[in-house]
PDB file of C-alpha atoms in Angstrom:
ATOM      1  CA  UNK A 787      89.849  79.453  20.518  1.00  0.00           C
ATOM      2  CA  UNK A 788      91.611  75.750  20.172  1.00  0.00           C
ATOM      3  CA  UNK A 789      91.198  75.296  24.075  1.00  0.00           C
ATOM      4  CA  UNK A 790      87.055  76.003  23.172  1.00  0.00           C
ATOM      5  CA  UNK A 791      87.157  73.345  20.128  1.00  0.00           C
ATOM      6  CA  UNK A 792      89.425  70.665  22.056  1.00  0.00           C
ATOM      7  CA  UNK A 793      86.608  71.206  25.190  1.00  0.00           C
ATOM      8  CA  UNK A 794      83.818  70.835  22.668  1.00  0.00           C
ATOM      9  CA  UNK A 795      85.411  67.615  20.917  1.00  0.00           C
ATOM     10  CA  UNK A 796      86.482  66.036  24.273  1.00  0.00           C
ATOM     11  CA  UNK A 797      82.574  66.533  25.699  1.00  0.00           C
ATOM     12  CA  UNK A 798      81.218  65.358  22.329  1.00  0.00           C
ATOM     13  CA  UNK A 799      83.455  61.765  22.706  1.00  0.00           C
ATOM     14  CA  UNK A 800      82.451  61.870  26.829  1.00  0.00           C
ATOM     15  CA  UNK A 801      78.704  62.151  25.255  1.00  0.00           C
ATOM     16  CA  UNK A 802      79.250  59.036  23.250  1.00  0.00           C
ATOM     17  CA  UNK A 803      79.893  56.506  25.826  1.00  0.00           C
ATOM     18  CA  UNK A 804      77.127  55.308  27.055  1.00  0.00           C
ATOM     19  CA  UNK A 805      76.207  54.952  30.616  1.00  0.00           C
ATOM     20  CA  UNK A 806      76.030  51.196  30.893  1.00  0.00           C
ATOM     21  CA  UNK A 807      79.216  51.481  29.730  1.00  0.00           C
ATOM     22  CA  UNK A 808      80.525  53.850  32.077  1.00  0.00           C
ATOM     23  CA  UNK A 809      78.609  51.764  34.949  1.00  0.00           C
ATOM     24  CA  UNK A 810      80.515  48.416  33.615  1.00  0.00           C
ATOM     25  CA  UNK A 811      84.155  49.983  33.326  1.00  0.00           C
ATOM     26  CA  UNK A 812      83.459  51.954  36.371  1.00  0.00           C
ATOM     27  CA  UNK A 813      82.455  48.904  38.446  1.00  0.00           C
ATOM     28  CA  UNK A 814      85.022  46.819  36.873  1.00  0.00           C
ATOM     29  CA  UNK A 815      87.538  49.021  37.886  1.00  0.00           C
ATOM     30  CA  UNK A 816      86.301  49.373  41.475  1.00  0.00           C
ATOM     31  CA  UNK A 817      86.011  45.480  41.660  1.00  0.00           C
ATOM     32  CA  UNK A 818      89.963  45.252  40.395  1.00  0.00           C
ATOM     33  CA  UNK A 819      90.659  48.024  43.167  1.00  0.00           C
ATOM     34  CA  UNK A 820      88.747  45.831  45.939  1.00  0.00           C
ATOM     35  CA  UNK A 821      90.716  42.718  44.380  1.00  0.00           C
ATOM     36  CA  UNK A 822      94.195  43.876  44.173  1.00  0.00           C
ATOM     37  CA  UNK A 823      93.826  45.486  47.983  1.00  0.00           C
ATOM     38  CA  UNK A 824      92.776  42.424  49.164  1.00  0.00           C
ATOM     39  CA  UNK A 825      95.772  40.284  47.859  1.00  0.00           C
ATOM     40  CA  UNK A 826      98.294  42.729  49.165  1.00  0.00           C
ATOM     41  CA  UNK A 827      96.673  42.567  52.492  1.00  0.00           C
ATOM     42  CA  UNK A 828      95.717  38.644  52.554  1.00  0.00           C
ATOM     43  CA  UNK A 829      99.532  38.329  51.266  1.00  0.00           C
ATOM     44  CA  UNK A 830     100.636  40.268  54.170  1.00  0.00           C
ATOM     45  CA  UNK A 831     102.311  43.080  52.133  1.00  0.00           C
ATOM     46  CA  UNK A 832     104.198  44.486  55.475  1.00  0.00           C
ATOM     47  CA  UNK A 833     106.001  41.348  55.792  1.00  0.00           C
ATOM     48  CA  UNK A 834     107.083  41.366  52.253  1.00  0.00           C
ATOM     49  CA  UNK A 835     108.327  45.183  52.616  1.00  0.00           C
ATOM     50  CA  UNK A 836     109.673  43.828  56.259  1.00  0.00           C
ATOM     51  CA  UNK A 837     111.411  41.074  54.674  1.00  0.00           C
ATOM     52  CA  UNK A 838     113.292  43.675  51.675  1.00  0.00           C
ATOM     53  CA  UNK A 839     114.609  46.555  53.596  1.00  0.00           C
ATOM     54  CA  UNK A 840     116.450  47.802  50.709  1.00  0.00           C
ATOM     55  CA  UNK A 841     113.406  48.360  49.703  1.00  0.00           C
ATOM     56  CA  UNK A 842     112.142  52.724  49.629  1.00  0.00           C
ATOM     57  CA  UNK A 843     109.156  52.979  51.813  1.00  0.00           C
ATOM     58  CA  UNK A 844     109.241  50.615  54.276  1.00  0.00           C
ATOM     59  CA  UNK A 845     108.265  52.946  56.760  1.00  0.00           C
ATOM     60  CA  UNK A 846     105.070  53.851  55.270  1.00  0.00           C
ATOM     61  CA  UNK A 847     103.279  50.219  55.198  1.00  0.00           C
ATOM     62  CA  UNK A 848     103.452  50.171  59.153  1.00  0.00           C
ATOM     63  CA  UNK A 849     102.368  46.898  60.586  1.00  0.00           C
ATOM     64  CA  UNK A 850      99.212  44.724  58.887  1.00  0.00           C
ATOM     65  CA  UNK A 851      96.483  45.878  61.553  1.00  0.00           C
ATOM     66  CA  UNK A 852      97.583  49.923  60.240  1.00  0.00           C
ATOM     67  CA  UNK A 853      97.859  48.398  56.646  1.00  0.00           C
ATOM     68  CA  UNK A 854      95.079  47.434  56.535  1.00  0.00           C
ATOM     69  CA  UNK A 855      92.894  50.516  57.392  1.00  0.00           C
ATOM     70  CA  UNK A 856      95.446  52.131  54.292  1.00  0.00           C
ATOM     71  CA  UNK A 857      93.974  49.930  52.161  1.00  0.00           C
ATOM     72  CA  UNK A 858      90.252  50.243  53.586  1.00  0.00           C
ATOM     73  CA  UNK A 859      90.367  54.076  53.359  1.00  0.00           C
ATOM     74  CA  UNK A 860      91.922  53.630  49.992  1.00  0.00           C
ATOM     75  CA  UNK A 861      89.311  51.486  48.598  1.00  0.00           C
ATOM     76  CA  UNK A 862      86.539  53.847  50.257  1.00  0.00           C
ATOM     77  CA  UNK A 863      88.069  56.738  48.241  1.00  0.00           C
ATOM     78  CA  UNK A 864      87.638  54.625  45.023  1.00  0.00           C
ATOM     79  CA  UNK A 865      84.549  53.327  45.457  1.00  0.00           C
ATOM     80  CA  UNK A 866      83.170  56.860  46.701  1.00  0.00           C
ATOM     81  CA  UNK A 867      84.329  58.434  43.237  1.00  0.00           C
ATOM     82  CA  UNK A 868      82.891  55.289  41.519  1.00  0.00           C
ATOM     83  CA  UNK A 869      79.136  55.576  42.700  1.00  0.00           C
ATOM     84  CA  UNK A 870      79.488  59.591  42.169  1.00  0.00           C
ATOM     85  CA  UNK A 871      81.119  59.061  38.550  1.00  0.00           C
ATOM     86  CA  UNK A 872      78.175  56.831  37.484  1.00  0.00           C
ATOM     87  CA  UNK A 873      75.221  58.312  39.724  1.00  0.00           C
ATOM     88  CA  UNK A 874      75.506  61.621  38.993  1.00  0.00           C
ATOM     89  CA  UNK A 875      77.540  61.623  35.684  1.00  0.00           C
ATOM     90  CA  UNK A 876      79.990  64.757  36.094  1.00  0.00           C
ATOM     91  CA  UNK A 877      81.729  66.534  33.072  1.00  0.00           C
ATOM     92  CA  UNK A 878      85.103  64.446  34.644  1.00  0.00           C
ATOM     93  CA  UNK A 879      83.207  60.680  35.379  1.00  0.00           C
ATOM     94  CA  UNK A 880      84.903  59.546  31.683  1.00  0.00           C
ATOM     95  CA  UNK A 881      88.331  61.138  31.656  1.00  0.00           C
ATOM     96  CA  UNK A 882      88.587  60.498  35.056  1.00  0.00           C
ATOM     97  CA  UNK A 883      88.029  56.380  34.725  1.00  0.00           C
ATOM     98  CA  UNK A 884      90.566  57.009  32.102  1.00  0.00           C
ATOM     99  CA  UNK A 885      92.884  58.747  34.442  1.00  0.00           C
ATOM    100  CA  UNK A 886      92.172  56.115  37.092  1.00  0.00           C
ATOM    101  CA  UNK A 887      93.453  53.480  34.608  1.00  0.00           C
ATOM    102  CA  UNK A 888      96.093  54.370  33.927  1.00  0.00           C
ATOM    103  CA  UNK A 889      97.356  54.641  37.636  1.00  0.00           C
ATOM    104  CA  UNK A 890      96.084  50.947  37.852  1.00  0.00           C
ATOM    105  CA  UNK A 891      98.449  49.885  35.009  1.00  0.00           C
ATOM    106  CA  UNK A 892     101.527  51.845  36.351  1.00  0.00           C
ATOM    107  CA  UNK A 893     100.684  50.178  40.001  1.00  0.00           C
ATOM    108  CA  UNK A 894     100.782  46.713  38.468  1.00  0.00           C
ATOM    109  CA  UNK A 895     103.750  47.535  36.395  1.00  0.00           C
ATOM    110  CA  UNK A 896     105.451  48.678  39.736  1.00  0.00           C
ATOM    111  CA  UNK A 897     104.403  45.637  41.544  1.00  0.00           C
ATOM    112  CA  UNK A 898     106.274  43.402  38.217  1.00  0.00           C
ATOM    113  CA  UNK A 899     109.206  45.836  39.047  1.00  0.00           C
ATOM    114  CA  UNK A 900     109.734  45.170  42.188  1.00  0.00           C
ATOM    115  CA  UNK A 901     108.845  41.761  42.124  1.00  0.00           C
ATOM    116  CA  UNK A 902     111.480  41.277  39.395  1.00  0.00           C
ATOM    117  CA  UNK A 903     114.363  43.575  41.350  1.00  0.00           C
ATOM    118  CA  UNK A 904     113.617  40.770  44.390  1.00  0.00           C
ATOM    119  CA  UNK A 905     113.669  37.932  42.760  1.00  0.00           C
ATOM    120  CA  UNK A 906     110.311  37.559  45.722  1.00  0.00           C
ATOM    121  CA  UNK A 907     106.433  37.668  44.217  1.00  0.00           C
ATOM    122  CA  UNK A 908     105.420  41.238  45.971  1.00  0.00           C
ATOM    123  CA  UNK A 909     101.736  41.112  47.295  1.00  0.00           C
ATOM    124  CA  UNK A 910      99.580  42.760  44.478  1.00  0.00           C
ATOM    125  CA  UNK A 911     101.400  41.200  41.323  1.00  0.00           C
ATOM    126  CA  UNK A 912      99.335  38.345  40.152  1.00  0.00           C
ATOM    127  CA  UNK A 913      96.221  40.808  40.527  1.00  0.00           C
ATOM    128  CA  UNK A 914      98.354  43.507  38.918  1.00  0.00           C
ATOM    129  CA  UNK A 915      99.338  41.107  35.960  1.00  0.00           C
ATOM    130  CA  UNK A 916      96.415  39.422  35.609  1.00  0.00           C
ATOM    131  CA  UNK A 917      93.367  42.091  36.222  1.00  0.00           C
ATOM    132  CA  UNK A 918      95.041  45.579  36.532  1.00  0.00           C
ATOM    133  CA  UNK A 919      97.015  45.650  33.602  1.00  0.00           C
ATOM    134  CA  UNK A 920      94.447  43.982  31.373  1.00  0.00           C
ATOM    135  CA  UNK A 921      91.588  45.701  32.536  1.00  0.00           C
ATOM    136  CA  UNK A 922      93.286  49.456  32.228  1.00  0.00           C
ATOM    137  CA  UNK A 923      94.539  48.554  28.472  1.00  0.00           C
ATOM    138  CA  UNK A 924      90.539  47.925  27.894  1.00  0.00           C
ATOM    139  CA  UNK A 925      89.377  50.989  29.764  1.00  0.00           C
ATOM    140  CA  UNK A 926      92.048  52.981  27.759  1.00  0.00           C
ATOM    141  CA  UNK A 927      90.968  51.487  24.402  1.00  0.00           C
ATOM    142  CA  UNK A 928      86.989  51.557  24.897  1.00  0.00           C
ATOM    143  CA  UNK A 929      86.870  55.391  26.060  1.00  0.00           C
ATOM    144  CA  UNK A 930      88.082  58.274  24.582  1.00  0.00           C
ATOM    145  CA  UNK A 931      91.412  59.617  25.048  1.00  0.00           C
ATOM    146  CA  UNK A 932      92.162  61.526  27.654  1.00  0.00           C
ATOM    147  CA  UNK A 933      93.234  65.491  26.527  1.00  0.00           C
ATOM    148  CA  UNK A 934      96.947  65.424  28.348  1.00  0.00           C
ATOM    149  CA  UNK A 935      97.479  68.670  29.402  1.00  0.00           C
ATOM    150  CA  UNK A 936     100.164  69.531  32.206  1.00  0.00           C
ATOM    151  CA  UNK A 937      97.022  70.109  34.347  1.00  0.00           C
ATOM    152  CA  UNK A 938      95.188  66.614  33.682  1.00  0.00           C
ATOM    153  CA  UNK A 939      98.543  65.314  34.582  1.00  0.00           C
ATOM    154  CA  UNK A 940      99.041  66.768  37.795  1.00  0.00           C
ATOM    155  CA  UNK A 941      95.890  66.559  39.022  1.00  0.00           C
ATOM    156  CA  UNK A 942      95.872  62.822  37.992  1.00  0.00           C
ATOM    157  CA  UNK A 943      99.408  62.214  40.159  1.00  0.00           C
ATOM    158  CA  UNK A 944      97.990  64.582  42.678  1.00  0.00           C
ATOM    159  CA  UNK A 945      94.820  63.128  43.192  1.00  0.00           C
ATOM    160  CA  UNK A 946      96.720  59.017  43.730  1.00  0.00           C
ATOM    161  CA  UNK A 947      98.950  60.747  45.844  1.00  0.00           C
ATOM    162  CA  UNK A 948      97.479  62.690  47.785  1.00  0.00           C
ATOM    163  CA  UNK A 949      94.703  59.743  48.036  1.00  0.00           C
ATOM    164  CA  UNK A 950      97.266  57.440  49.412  1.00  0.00           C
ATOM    165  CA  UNK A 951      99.465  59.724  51.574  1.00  0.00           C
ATOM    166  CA  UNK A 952      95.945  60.526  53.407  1.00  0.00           C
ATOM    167  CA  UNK A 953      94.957  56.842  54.180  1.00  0.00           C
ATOM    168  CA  UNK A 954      98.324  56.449  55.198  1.00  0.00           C
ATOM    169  CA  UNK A 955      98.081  59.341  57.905  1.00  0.00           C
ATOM    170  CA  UNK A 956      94.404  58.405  58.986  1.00  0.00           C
ATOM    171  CA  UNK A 957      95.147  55.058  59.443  1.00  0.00           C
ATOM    172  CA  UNK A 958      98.207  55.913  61.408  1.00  0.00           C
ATOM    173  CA  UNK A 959      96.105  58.153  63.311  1.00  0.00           C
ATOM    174  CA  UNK A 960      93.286  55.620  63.952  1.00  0.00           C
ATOM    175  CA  UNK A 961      95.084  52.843  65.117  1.00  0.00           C
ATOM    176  CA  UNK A 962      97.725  55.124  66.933  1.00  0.00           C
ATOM    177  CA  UNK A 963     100.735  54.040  65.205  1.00  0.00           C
ATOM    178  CA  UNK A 964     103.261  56.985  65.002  1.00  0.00           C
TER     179      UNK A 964
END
């Protein structure tokens, strides 16, 4: 019975935003995606990694040419949900700009981390600072909160994972890096 009220209350706040709204956050947060990608790859992230091998997960960037179809794919992905989140308006298009937020802020927080731990500006920090963190406090404060459950959760981690660990094999597969 409190699952059925907590569904009811969280489609009655998704029913309350309205779609230009949605369209504007939604877009925003695709343009900040598009952004951030774009400085990590123009600020040739693999070099960076390259250039800290204490670093975990150097092996994943690859070289730029395979970094760069990460990245593509990866930006796809989030512009694909975008257009479906605001053309066709599913149940999830709200919580799941939310849930998309908050990944944004935790990626720029990452890229502070790391760039702090170097003592070396990583690739993706002055768009994480000055877009990604901003803009996913404002998306977190304009929509309603998110219902944290231990499902929205892993589906949220799953879901950037698994988006990222599949660019990374494509791309390894496309440009025939092993």
């Amino acid at each position: 019975m409190n699952q059925v009220l907590a569904d009811a209350a969280g489609d009655r706040a998704a029913e309350k935003v309205s779609d230009r709204r949605l369209v504007l956050l939604w877009a925003a947060t695709a343009g900040a995606v598009v952004l951030h990608n774009v400085e990590e790859w123009l600020r040739d992230m693999t070099g960076w990694i390259a250039a800290h091998p204490w670093l975990p997960g150097r092996s994943l960037h690859g070289d730029q040419a395979e970094f760069a179809v990460v990245l593509a794919i990866v930006t796809a992905a989030v512009l694909a949900i975008a257009v479906i989140a605001v053309a066709i308006r599913p149940r999830w298009s709200t919580e799941g700009l939310v849930c998309v937020a908050y990944a944004l802020m935790v990626n720029g927080a990452i890229h502070i981390m790391l760039s702090l731990l170097s003592w070396s500006p990583m690739p993706g920090v002055i768009s994480g600072i000055v877009v990604l963190l901003p803009l996913g406090a404002l998306v977190v404060h304009m929509l309603p909160p998110v219902r944290w459950t231990v499902l929205t959760i892993a589906m949220t981690v799953i879901a950037a994972i698994g988006i990222t660990a599949s660019a990374l094999a494509l791309a390894s597969v496309l440009t025939g890096i092993e």
